[in-house]
CSV table of C-alpha atoms in Angstrom, one decimal:
chain,number,residue,atom,x,y,z
A,1,UNK,CA,16.3,-53.3,188.6
A,2,UNK,CA,16.9,-55.3,191.7
A,3,UNK,CA,14.8,-58.2,190.5
A,4,UNK,CA,15.7,-58.3,186.9
A,5,UNK,CA,15.2,-62.0,186.4
A,6,UNK,CA,11.6,-61.5,187.4
A,7,UNK,CA,10.9,-58.5,185.1
A,8,UNK,CA,12.8,-59.8,182.0
A,9,UNK,CA,10.1,-62.3,180.8
A,10,UNK,CA,7.3,-59.9,181.6
A,11,UNK,CA,8.8,-57.1,179.5
A,12,UNK,CA,9.8,-59.4,176.7
A,13,UNK,CA,6.1,-60.4,176.2
A,14,UNK,CA,4.9,-56.8,175.8
A,15,UNK,CA,4.4,-55.2,172.4
A,16,UNK,CA,7.5,-53.2,171.2
A,17,UNK,CA,5.7,-49.8,171.4
A,18,UNK,CA,4.8,-50.5,175.1
A,19,UNK,CA,8.4,-51.5,175.8
A,20,UNK,CA,9.6,-48.3,174.3
A,21,UNK,CA,7.2,-46.3,176.4
A,22,UNK,CA,8.4,-48.1,179.6
A,23,UNK,CA,12.0,-47.4,178.9
A,24,UNK,CA,11.2,-43.8,177.9
A,25,UNK,CA,10.0,-43.2,181.5
A,26,UNK,CA,13.4,-44.1,183.0
A,27,UNK,CA,16.1,-41.7,183.9
A,28,UNK,CA,19.6,-41.9,182.4
A,29,UNK,CA,21.1,-43.8,185.4
A,30,UNK,CA,18.4,-46.4,185.2
A,31,UNK,CA,18.8,-46.8,181.5
A,32,UNK,CA,22.5,-47.4,181.9
A,33,UNK,CA,21.7,-50.1,184.5
A,34,UNK,CA,19.2,-51.7,182.1
A,35,UNK,CA,21.9,-52.1,179.5
A,36,UNK,CA,23.7,-54.7,181.6
A,37,UNK,CA,20.6,-56.7,182.6
A,38,UNK,CA,20.5,-59.0,179.5
A,39,UNK,CA,21.4,-59.1,175.9
A,40,UNK,CA,17.8,-58.6,174.8
A,41,UNK,CA,17.5,-55.4,176.8
A,42,UNK,CA,20.8,-54.2,175.6
A,43,UNK,CA,19.7,-54.8,172.0
A,44,UNK,CA,16.4,-53.0,172.5
A,45,UNK,CA,18.0,-50.0,174.2
A,46,UNK,CA,20.8,-49.7,171.7
A,47,UNK,CA,18.2,-49.6,168.9
A,48,UNK,CA,16.4,-46.6,170.4
A,49,UNK,CA,18.8,-43.6,170.1
A,50,UNK,CA,16.1,-41.1,171.1
A,51,UNK,CA,16.3,-42.5,174.6
A,52,UNK,CA,19.8,-41.2,175.0
A,53,UNK,CA,19.2,-37.7,173.5
A,54,UNK,CA,19.8,-36.1,177.0
A,55,UNK,CA,23.2,-37.0,178.4
A,56,UNK,CA,23.9,-35.7,182.0
A,57,UNK,CA,27.0,-37.0,183.8
A,58,UNK,CA,27.4,-36.4,187.5
A,59,UNK,CA,30.2,-37.4,189.9
A,60,UNK,CA,29.4,-41.0,191.0
A,61,UNK,CA,32.3,-41.7,193.3
A,62,UNK,CA,35.8,-40.4,194.1
A,63,UNK,CA,37.2,-43.7,193.0
A,64,UNK,CA,36.0,-43.1,189.4
A,65,UNK,CA,38.8,-41.8,187.1
A,66,UNK,CA,38.5,-39.3,184.3
A,67,UNK,CA,39.3,-42.1,181.9
A,68,UNK,CA,36.2,-44.0,183.1
A,69,UNK,CA,34.0,-40.9,182.7
A,70,UNK,CA,35.4,-40.4,179.2
A,71,UNK,CA,34.6,-44.0,178.2
A,72,UNK,CA,31.0,-43.6,179.6
A,73,UNK,CA,30.6,-40.3,177.8
A,74,UNK,CA,31.8,-41.8,174.5
A,75,UNK,CA,29.5,-44.8,174.8
A,76,UNK,CA,26.4,-42.7,175.7
A,77,UNK,CA,27.0,-40.2,172.9
A,78,UNK,CA,27.5,-43.1,170.5
A,79,UNK,CA,24.1,-44.6,171.6
A,80,UNK,CA,22.4,-41.2,171.0
A,81,UNK,CA,23.8,-40.7,167.5
A,82,UNK,CA,22.2,-38.0,165.6
A,83,UNK,CA,19.5,-37.7,168.2
A,84,UNK,CA,21.8,-36.1,170.8
A,85,UNK,CA,20.3,-32.8,171.9
A,86,UNK,CA,21.7,-32.0,175.3
A,87,UNK,CA,25.1,-32.7,176.9
A,88,UNK,CA,25.8,-31.7,180.5
A,89,UNK,CA,28.9,-32.6,182.4
A,90,UNK,CA,28.3,-31.7,186.1
A,91,UNK,CA,31.6,-32.9,187.4
A,92,UNK,CA,35.1,-31.3,187.8
A,93,UNK,CA,36.3,-31.3,184.3
A,94,UNK,CA,39.8,-32.5,183.4
A,95,UNK,CA,41.5,-31.3,180.3
A,96,UNK,CA,40.9,-34.7,178.6
A,97,UNK,CA,37.2,-35.0,179.5
A,98,UNK,CA,36.2,-31.5,178.6
A,99,UNK,CA,38.0,-31.5,175.3
A,100,UNK,CA,36.7,-35.0,174.6
A,101,UNK,CA,33.1,-33.8,175.0
A,102,UNK,CA,33.7,-30.9,172.6
A,103,UNK,CA,35.5,-33.1,170.1
A,104,UNK,CA,32.7,-35.5,170.0
A,105,UNK,CA,30.2,-32.8,169.2
A,106,UNK,CA,32.6,-31.1,166.7
A,107,UNK,CA,33.4,-34.4,164.9
A,108,UNK,CA,29.9,-35.8,164.6
A,109,UNK,CA,28.1,-32.4,163.9
A,110,UNK,CA,24.8,-33.6,165.5
A,111,UNK,CA,22.0,-32.0,163.5
A,112,UNK,CA,19.7,-31.7,166.5
A,113,UNK,CA,22.2,-30.7,169.2
A,114,UNK,CA,20.9,-27.7,171.1
A,115,UNK,CA,22.3,-27.5,174.6
A,116,UNK,CA,25.9,-27.7,176.1
A,117,UNK,CA,26.6,-27.3,179.8
A,118,UNK,CA,30.2,-27.7,181.1
A,119,UNK,CA,30.6,-27.0,184.8
A,120,UNK,CA,33.4,-26.8,187.4
A,121,UNK,CA,36.5,-26.5,185.2
A,122,UNK,CA,39.3,-27.5,187.5
A,123,UNK,CA,42.3,-25.2,186.8
A,124,UNK,CA,43.6,-22.4,184.6
A,125,UNK,CA,45.4,-24.6,182.1
A,126,UNK,CA,42.2,-26.8,181.7
A,127,UNK,CA,40.2,-23.6,181.2
A,128,UNK,CA,42.5,-22.4,178.5
A,129,UNK,CA,42.6,-25.7,176.6
A,130,UNK,CA,38.8,-26.2,177.0
A,131,UNK,CA,38.1,-22.7,175.6
A,132,UNK,CA,40.6,-23.2,172.8
A,133,UNK,CA,38.8,-26.5,171.8
A,134,UNK,CA,35.5,-24.8,172.0
A,135,UNK,CA,36.6,-21.9,169.7
A,136,UNK,CA,38.0,-24.4,167.2
A,137,UNK,CA,34.9,-26.6,166.9
A,138,UNK,CA,33.4,-24.6,164.0
A,139,UNK,CA,30.0,-23.0,163.5
A,140,UNK,CA,26.9,-24.7,164.9
A,141,UNK,CA,23.6,-23.2,164.0
A,142,UNK,CA,21.5,-25.6,166.1
A,143,UNK,CA,23.0,-24.6,169.4
A,144,UNK,CA,20.6,-22.5,171.5
A,145,UNK,CA,21.9,-23.0,175.1
A,146,UNK,CA,25.5,-22.6,176.2
A,147,UNK,CA,26.6,-22.8,179.9
A,148,UNK,CA,30.3,-22.5,180.7
A,149,UNK,CA,31.3,-22.0,184.3
A,150,UNK,CA,34.6,-20.9,185.8
A,151,UNK,CA,36.3,-19.7,182.6
A,152,UNK,CA,39.0,-17.1,182.0
A,153,UNK,CA,37.9,-15.4,178.8
A,154,UNK,CA,38.2,-12.0,177.1
A,155,UNK,CA,35.6,-10.2,175.0
A,156,UNK,CA,37.3,-11.1,171.7
A,157,UNK,CA,36.9,-14.8,172.6
A,158,UNK,CA,33.3,-14.2,173.7
A,159,UNK,CA,32.6,-12.5,170.4
A,160,UNK,CA,34.0,-15.4,168.6
A,161,UNK,CA,31.8,-17.9,170.5
A,162,UNK,CA,28.7,-15.8,169.7
A,163,UNK,CA,29.7,-15.9,166.1
A,164,UNK,CA,30.1,-19.7,166.2
A,165,UNK,CA,26.7,-20.1,167.7
A,166,UNK,CA,24.5,-17.5,166.0
A,167,UNK,CA,21.2,-18.9,167.2
A,168,UNK,CA,22.0,-18.9,171.0
A,169,UNK,CA,19.1,-17.8,173.1
A,170,UNK,CA,20.6,-18.6,176.5
A,171,UNK,CA,24.2,-17.9,177.6
A,172,UNK,CA,25.5,-18.5,181.1
A,173,UNK,CA,29.1,-17.5,181.9
A,174,UNK,CA,28.7,-17.4,185.7
A,175,UNK,CA,31.7,-17.6,188.1
A,176,UNK,CA,34.0,-16.7,185.3
A,177,UNK,CA,36.7,-14.0,184.9
A,178,UNK,CA,35.8,-11.9,181.8
A,179,UNK,CA,38.5,-9.5,180.6
A,180,UNK,CA,37.9,-6.4,178.4
A,181,UNK,CA,41.1,-6.8,176.5
A,182,UNK,CA,43.1,-9.7,175.2
A,183,UNK,CA,45.6,-9.9,178.1
A,184,UNK,CA,44.3,-12.5,180.6
A,185,UNK,CA,46.7,-11.6,183.4
A,186,UNK,CA,46.9,-7.8,183.3
A,187,UNK,CA,43.5,-6.3,184.1
A,188,UNK,CA,44.7,-3.1,185.8
A,189,UNK,CA,44.4,-0.9,182.6
A,190,UNK,CA,41.2,-2.3,181.1
A,191,UNK,CA,39.2,0.8,181.6
A,192,UNK,CA,41.9,3.1,180.2
A,193,UNK,CA,42.3,0.6,177.3
A,194,UNK,CA,38.7,0.9,176.3
A,195,UNK,CA,38.5,4.6,176.9
A,196,UNK,CA,41.1,4.9,174.1
A,197,UNK,CA,39.8,2.1,171.9
A,198,UNK,CA,36.0,1.7,171.5
A,199,UNK,CA,34.3,-1.6,171.1
A,200,UNK,CA,34.3,-2.7,167.5
A,201,UNK,CA,31.2,-1.6,165.6
A,202,UNK,CA,31.0,-5.1,164.1
A,203,UNK,CA,30.6,-6.9,167.4
A,204,UNK,CA,28.3,-9.9,166.9
A,205,UNK,CA,24.6,-9.1,167.3
A,206,UNK,CA,23.0,-12.0,169.0
A,207,UNK,CA,19.5,-13.5,169.5
A,208,UNK,CA,20.1,-14.0,173.2
A,209,UNK,CA,16.9,-13.8,175.3
A,210,UNK,CA,18.4,-14.9,178.7
A,211,UNK,CA,21.9,-13.7,179.8
A,212,UNK,CA,23.4,-14.9,183.1
A,213,UNK,CA,26.6,-13.3,184.5
A,214,UNK,CA,26.4,-14.2,188.2
A,215,UNK,CA,29.5,-13.7,190.3
A,216,UNK,CA,31.8,-12.7,187.5
A,217,UNK,CA,35.1,-11.6,189.1
A,218,UNK,CA,37.2,-8.6,188.2
A,219,UNK,CA,35.0,-7.7,185.3
A,220,UNK,CA,34.9,-4.0,184.3
A,221,UNK,CA,32.0,-1.9,183.4
A,222,UNK,CA,33.0,-2.3,179.7
A,223,UNK,CA,32.1,-6.0,179.9
A,224,UNK,CA,28.4,-5.2,180.6
A,225,UNK,CA,28.5,-2.5,178.0
A,226,UNK,CA,29.6,-5.1,175.4
A,227,UNK,CA,27.0,-7.7,176.3
A,228,UNK,CA,24.1,-5.3,176.4
A,229,UNK,CA,25.1,-3.7,173.1
A,230,UNK,CA,25.2,-7.1,171.4
A,231,UNK,CA,21.8,-8.4,172.9
A,232,UNK,CA,19.0,-6.3,171.4
A,233,UNK,CA,16.4,-9.0,172.2
A,234,UNK,CA,17.3,-9.6,175.8
A,235,UNK,CA,14.3,-10.6,178.0
A,236,UNK,CA,16.0,-11.7,181.2
A,237,UNK,CA,19.2,-10.5,182.7
A,238,UNK,CA,20.7,-12.3,185.7
A,239,UNK,CA,23.6,-10.5,187.4
A,240,UNK,CA,23.9,-11.6,191.0
A,241,UNK,CA,27.2,-10.6,192.6
A,242,UNK,CA,28.2,-8.4,189.7
A,243,UNK,CA,28.6,-4.6,189.5
A,244,UNK,CA,26.8,-2.2,191.9
A,245,UNK,CA,23.2,-1.5,190.9
A,246,UNK,CA,23.7,2.0,189.7
A,247,UNK,CA,26.2,0.8,187.1
A,248,UNK,CA,23.8,-2.0,185.9
A,249,UNK,CA,21.1,0.7,185.6
A,250,UNK,CA,23.3,3.0,183.6
A,251,UNK,CA,24.1,0.3,181.1
A,252,UNK,CA,20.4,-0.8,180.8
A,253,UNK,CA,19.3,2.8,180.2
A,254,UNK,CA,22.0,3.3,177.6
A,255,UNK,CA,20.4,0.8,175.2
A,256,UNK,CA,16.8,0.4,174.1
A,257,UNK,CA,15.9,-2.8,175.9
A,258,UNK,CA,12.3,-3.0,174.7
A,259,UNK,CA,12.1,-6.8,175.3
A,260,UNK,CA,13.6,-6.9,178.8
A,261,UNK,CA,11.1,-8.3,181.3
A,262,UNK,CA,13.1,-9.7,184.2
A,263,UNK,CA,16.1,-8.3,186.1
A,264,UNK,CA,17.8,-10.4,188.8
A,265,UNK,CA,20.3,-8.3,190.8
A,266,UNK,CA,22.3,-9.3,193.9
A,267,UNK,CA,24.9,-7.7,196.1
A,268,UNK,CA,28.5,-7.6,195.0
A,269,UNK,CA,30.7,-9.3,197.6
A,270,UNK,CA,34.0,-7.3,197.6
A,271,UNK,CA,37.2,-8.6,198.9
A,272,UNK,CA,37.8,-7.5,202.5
A,273,UNK,CA,40.7,-5.2,201.7
A,274,UNK,CA,38.7,-3.5,198.9
A,275,UNK,CA,35.4,-3.3,200.7
A,276,UNK,CA,35.7,0.1,202.4
A,277,UNK,CA,37.2,1.8,199.3
A,278,UNK,CA,34.5,0.3,197.0
A,279,UNK,CA,31.7,1.3,199.4
A,280,UNK,CA,33.0,4.9,199.4
A,281,UNK,CA,33.1,5.0,195.6
A,282,UNK,CA,29.6,3.6,195.4
A,283,UNK,CA,28.2,6.1,197.9
A,284,UNK,CA,29.8,9.0,196.0
A,285,UNK,CA,28.4,7.6,192.7
A,286,UNK,CA,24.9,7.3,194.2
A,287,UNK,CA,25.0,10.9,195.3
A,288,UNK,CA,25.7,12.1,191.8
A,289,UNK,CA,23.6,9.5,190.1
A,290,UNK,CA,20.5,10.6,188.2
A,291,UNK,CA,18.5,8.0,186.4
A,292,UNK,CA,17.2,9.1,183.0
A,293,UNK,CA,13.8,7.8,182.0
A,294,UNK,CA,14.2,4.7,179.8
A,295,UNK,CA,13.1,4.8,176.2
A,296,UNK,CA,10.9,1.8,175.6
A,297,UNK,CA,11.7,-0.8,178.2
A,298,UNK,CA,8.7,-2.6,179.7
A,299,UNK,CA,10.3,-4.3,182.7
A,300,UNK,CA,7.9,-6.8,184.3
A,301,UNK,CA,9.7,-8.2,187.3
A,302,UNK,CA,12.8,-7.5,189.5
A,303,UNK,CA,14.5,-9.8,191.9
A,304,UNK,CA,16.9,-8.4,194.5
A,305,UNK,CA,19.2,-10.5,196.6
A,306,UNK,CA,21.5,-9.3,199.4
A,307,UNK,CA,21.5,-5.6,198.7
A,308,UNK,CA,21.7,-2.7,201.1
A,309,UNK,CA,19.5,0.3,201.5
A,310,UNK,CA,21.5,2.5,199.1
A,311,UNK,CA,21.2,-0.1,196.3
A,312,UNK,CA,17.6,-0.4,197.1
A,313,UNK,CA,17.0,3.3,196.5
A,314,UNK,CA,18.6,3.0,193.1
A,315,UNK,CA,16.4,0.1,192.2
A,316,UNK,CA,13.3,2.0,193.6
A,317,UNK,CA,14.0,4.8,191.2
A,318,UNK,CA,14.7,2.4,188.4
A,319,UNK,CA,11.5,0.4,189.0
A,320,UNK,CA,9.4,3.6,189.4
A,321,UNK,CA,10.4,4.6,185.8
A,322,UNK,CA,8.9,1.4,184.6
A,323,UNK,CA,5.1,1.7,185.0
A,324,UNK,CA,4.9,-1.9,183.7
A,325,UNK,CA,6.7,-3.4,186.7
A,326,UNK,CA,4.3,-5.9,188.3
A,327,UNK,CA,6.5,-8.3,190.4
A,328,UNK,CA,9.1,-7.7,193.0
A,329,UNK,CA,11.1,-10.3,194.9
A,330,UNK,CA,13.4,-9.1,197.8
A,331,UNK,CA,15.6,-11.7,199.5
A,332,UNK,CA,18.1,-11.4,202.4
A,333,UNK,CA,18.3,-7.6,202.2
A,334,UNK,CA,18.6,-4.8,204.7
A,335,UNK,CA,16.0,-2.1,204.2
A,336,UNK,CA,15.2,0.1,207.2
A,337,UNK,CA,11.9,1.9,207.6
A,338,UNK,CA,13.5,5.3,207.0
A,339,UNK,CA,14.4,4.2,203.5
A,340,UNK,CA,10.8,3.5,202.5
A,341,UNK,CA,9.4,6.6,204.3
A,342,UNK,CA,12.0,8.9,202.7
A,343,UNK,CA,11.2,7.7,199.2
A,344,UNK,CA,7.5,8.1,199.9
A,345,UNK,CA,8.0,11.7,201.0
A,346,UNK,CA,10.1,12.5,197.9
A,347,UNK,CA,7.2,11.8,195.6
A,348,UNK,CA,4.3,12.9,197.9
A,349,UNK,CA,1.1,11.6,196.4
A,350,UNK,CA,2.6,9.6,193.5
A,351,UNK,CA,2.8,5.8,194.0
A,352,UNK,CA,6.3,4.3,194.0
A,353,UNK,CA,5.1,1.3,192.0
A,354,UNK,CA,1.7,2.1,190.4
A,355,UNK,CA,1.3,-1.3,188.8
A,356,UNK,CA,3.0,-3.7,191.2
A,357,UNK,CA,0.8,-6.7,191.8
A,358,UNK,CA,3.0,-9.2,193.6
A,359,UNK,CA,5.4,-8.5,196.4
A,360,UNK,CA,7.6,-11.3,197.9
A,361,UNK,CA,9.7,-10.5,201.0
A,362,UNK,CA,12.1,-13.2,202.4
A,363,UNK,CA,14.4,-12.5,205.3
A,364,UNK,CA,14.2,-8.7,205.0
A,365,UNK,CA,15.8,-7.0,208.0
A,366,UNK,CA,15.4,-3.4,209.2
A,367,UNK,CA,11.8,-3.3,208.0
A,368,UNK,CA,9.1,-3.3,210.7
A,369,UNK,CA,5.6,-4.6,210.2
A,370,UNK,CA,3.6,-1.6,211.5
A,371,UNK,CA,5.7,1.1,209.9
A,372,UNK,CA,7.9,-0.1,207.1
A,373,UNK,CA,5.6,-2.8,205.6
A,374,UNK,CA,2.5,-0.7,205.6
A,375,UNK,CA,4.4,2.2,204.0
A,376,UNK,CA,5.6,-0.3,201.4
A,377,UNK,CA,2.0,-1.4,200.7
A,378,UNK,CA,0.8,2.2,200.6
A,379,UNK,CA,3.2,2.7,197.7
A,380,UNK,CA,1.6,-0.2,195.8
A,381,UNK,CA,-2.1,0.8,195.2
A,382,UNK,CA,-3.0,-2.2,193.0
A,383,UNK,CA,-1.1,-4.9,195.0
A,384,UNK,CA,-2.9,-8.3,194.8
A,385,UNK,CA,-0.5,-10.8,196.3
A,386,UNK,CA,1.7,-10.4,199.4
A,387,UNK,CA,4.2,-13.1,200.6
A,388,UNK,CA,6.6,-12.8,203.5
A,389,UNK,CA,8.6,-15.5,205.2
A,390,UNK,CA,11.6,-15.9,207.4
A,391,UNK,CA,10.8,-12.7,209.3
A,392,UNK,CA,10.0,-14.1,212.7
A,393,UNK,CA,10.0,-10.6,214.4
A,394,UNK,CA,6.8,-9.6,212.5
A,395,UNK,CA,3.8,-10.4,214.7
A,396,UNK,CA,0.6,-10.6,212.8
A,397,UNK,CA,-2.5,-9.8,214.9
A,398,UNK,CA,-6.1,-8.9,214.4
A,399,UNK,CA,-5.0,-5.2,213.9
A,400,UNK,CA,-2.8,-6.3,211.0
A,401,UNK,CA,-5.7,-8.2,209.4
A,402,UNK,CA,-8.0,-5.2,210.0
A,403,UNK,CA,-5.5,-2.9,208.2
A,404,UNK,CA,-5.3,-5.3,205.3
A,405,UNK,CA,-9.1,-5.4,205.2
A,406,UNK,CA,-9.7,-1.6,205.3
A,407,UNK,CA,-6.8,-0.1,203.4
A,408,UNK,CA,-5.9,-2.5,200.6
A,409,UNK,CA,-9.1,-3.5,198.7
A,410,UNK,CA,-7.2,-5.3,195.9
A,411,UNK,CA,-5.0,-7.5,198.2
A,412,UNK,CA,-6.6,-10.9,197.9
A,413,UNK,CA,-3.7,-13.3,198.4
A,414,UNK,CA,-1.8,-13.1,201.7
A,415,UNK,CA,0.8,-15.7,202.6
A,416,UNK,CA,2.7,-15.5,205.9
A,417,UNK,CA,4.9,-18.5,206.6
A,418,UNK,CA,5.2,-18.3,210.4
A,419,UNK,CA,2.9,-19.1,213.3
A,420,UNK,CA,0.2,-16.4,213.7
A,421,UNK,CA,0.3,-14.9,217.2
A,422,UNK,CA,-3.0,-13.2,218.0
A,423,UNK,CA,-5.4,-13.8,215.1
A,424,UNK,CA,-9.0,-14.5,216.0
A,425,UNK,CA,-11.7,-16.2,213.9
A,426,UNK,CA,-13.7,-12.9,214.0
A,427,UNK,CA,-10.9,-11.0,212.3
A,428,UNK,CA,-10.6,-13.7,209.6
A,429,UNK,CA,-14.3,-13.7,208.9
A,430,UNK,CA,-14.4,-9.9,208.7
A,431,UNK,CA,-11.6,-9.9,206.2
A,432,UNK,CA,-13.3,-12.6,204.1
A,433,UNK,CA,-16.6,-10.9,204.2
A,434,UNK,CA,-15.1,-7.6,203.1
A,435,UNK,CA,-13.2,-9.1,200.3
A,436,UNK,CA,-16.3,-11.0,199.2
A,437,UNK,CA,-18.2,-7.7,199.0
A,438,UNK,CA,-15.4,-6.1,197.0
A,439,UNK,CA,-15.4,-9.0,194.5
A,440,UNK,CA,-19.2,-8.9,194.1
A,441,UNK,CA,-19.0,-5.2,193.4
A,442,UNK,CA,-16.3,-5.7,190.8
A,443,UNK,CA,-18.4,-8.4,189.1
A,444,UNK,CA,-21.4,-6.1,188.9
A,445,UNK,CA,-19.5,-3.1,187.5
A,446,UNK,CA,-17.2,-5.1,185.1
A,447,UNK,CA,-17.5,-7.6,182.3
A,448,UNK,CA,-14.3,-9.3,183.4
A,449,UNK,CA,-15.0,-13.0,183.9
A,450,UNK,CA,-11.5,-14.0,184.9
A,451,UNK,CA,-12.0,-16.6,187.7
A,452,UNK,CA,-8.5,-16.1,188.9
A,453,UNK,CA,-9.6,-12.8,190.4
A,454,UNK,CA,-12.5,-14.3,192.3
A,455,UNK,CA,-10.8,-15.8,195.3
A,456,UNK,CA,-9.3,-14.9,198.7
A,457,UNK,CA,-6.2,-16.9,199.7
A,458,UNK,CA,-4.9,-16.7,203.3
A,459,UNK,CA,-1.9,-18.8,204.4
A,460,UNK,CA,-0.3,-18.3,207.8
A,461,UNK,CA,2.0,-21.3,207.7
A,462,UNK,CA,2.3,-24.8,206.2
A,463,UNK,CA,-0.5,-26.0,208.6
A,464,UNK,CA,-2.9,-23.1,208.5
A,465,UNK,CA,-4.3,-22.5,205.1
A,466,UNK,CA,-7.6,-20.8,204.3
A,467,UNK,CA,-8.8,-20.6,200.7
A,468,UNK,CA,-12.1,-19.0,200.0
A,469,UNK,CA,-13.5,-19.1,196.4
A,470,UNK,CA,-16.5,-17.0,195.1
A,471,UNK,CA,-17.8,-18.6,191.9
A,472,UNK,CA,-19.5,-16.4,189.4
A,473,UNK,CA,-23.2,-17.0,189.1
């Protein structure tokens, strides 16, 4: 409030419910500033605990000490009282600040508290003390979202956390080191350890719907085995920078993941001295890898980030097994034309993805427009939406539009975020007229009145957008 002396008398003349509505529109930083404007505003804000139910602290300045953040945290949590629902510390946590946050929650037992996010733990000692404080806070049935970055934790401790928060639906342990046994510093014999000793049959069964394990370092296959065995209701699994895709697939197929709809998989970045050895092991495993058909999984979408052609083949086979797969997003990947063509030849007349309706390609190298892309589209007979961007070497011409017009009758939404090279008005009109005819025929032979299917959307860049709607008479 840069002109607080001007606004104070105006706000003070408004009805209390209007004042509450105005303050309710402000963000946390603005509310904190309003506390110091005048005694009357401080009184009003202090009497409205629901305004402070979401506490999100970020680093303001390097000059701010951890003691200062601790004081601010304590004051904001005190203002929220029982209304506190979400606490997020998006700063480098010190031992004192992280433990202080957990102690505040544990001591006050907020009955509406649902979400805790602690990011950027600074060092190994702080991680250990923070984890110990978290494990000692006692059960909390209201917690549904837990995000803990940069931890060192073993499966026994994970199981204990899941037991403390039995109603968790979202768990994020990204950028953490997760060990299979109880020794945090000797991870060489983890696989041998669990070959001899199986996971306990009494491992906590969770209500998790979204599990995120991005960039978890030095985690063995048994870690994924544990998580998937304890998450029977999993709907979304995010595992960028984790195990190679064939290991992820093996674990997913081992369990009946009937609720799983979304899989986000990204390339695992090995250390330089391990890269050649790991790639050889992966190549050998792929040669011997046969994917068994899943039981009752109805996967809806897959997102692939920074994978190579071998991983893509694994995911092709995996996605083909799921006839429910409708969305695919591929980003920063190398997929040569030969990979698509070879997969098409293997299954002859069968579509690779019989129900894929949306395809999003972003910075995909190795794939050419005339050969690779059209082979890709031929493998998706019901594709409705195509998006490709950051692929400047693809030159869209009249011939490209003619191919889209003649060969892909269901393709109604095309978005190309680059400057078109040689596209004429005639080609655009022909495409629109053809799509219009198809839509009219569909209306005549079907009782489907879904207006979402009655349009053509062409977008060539942020400045060239053509949207043609065909209303139902």
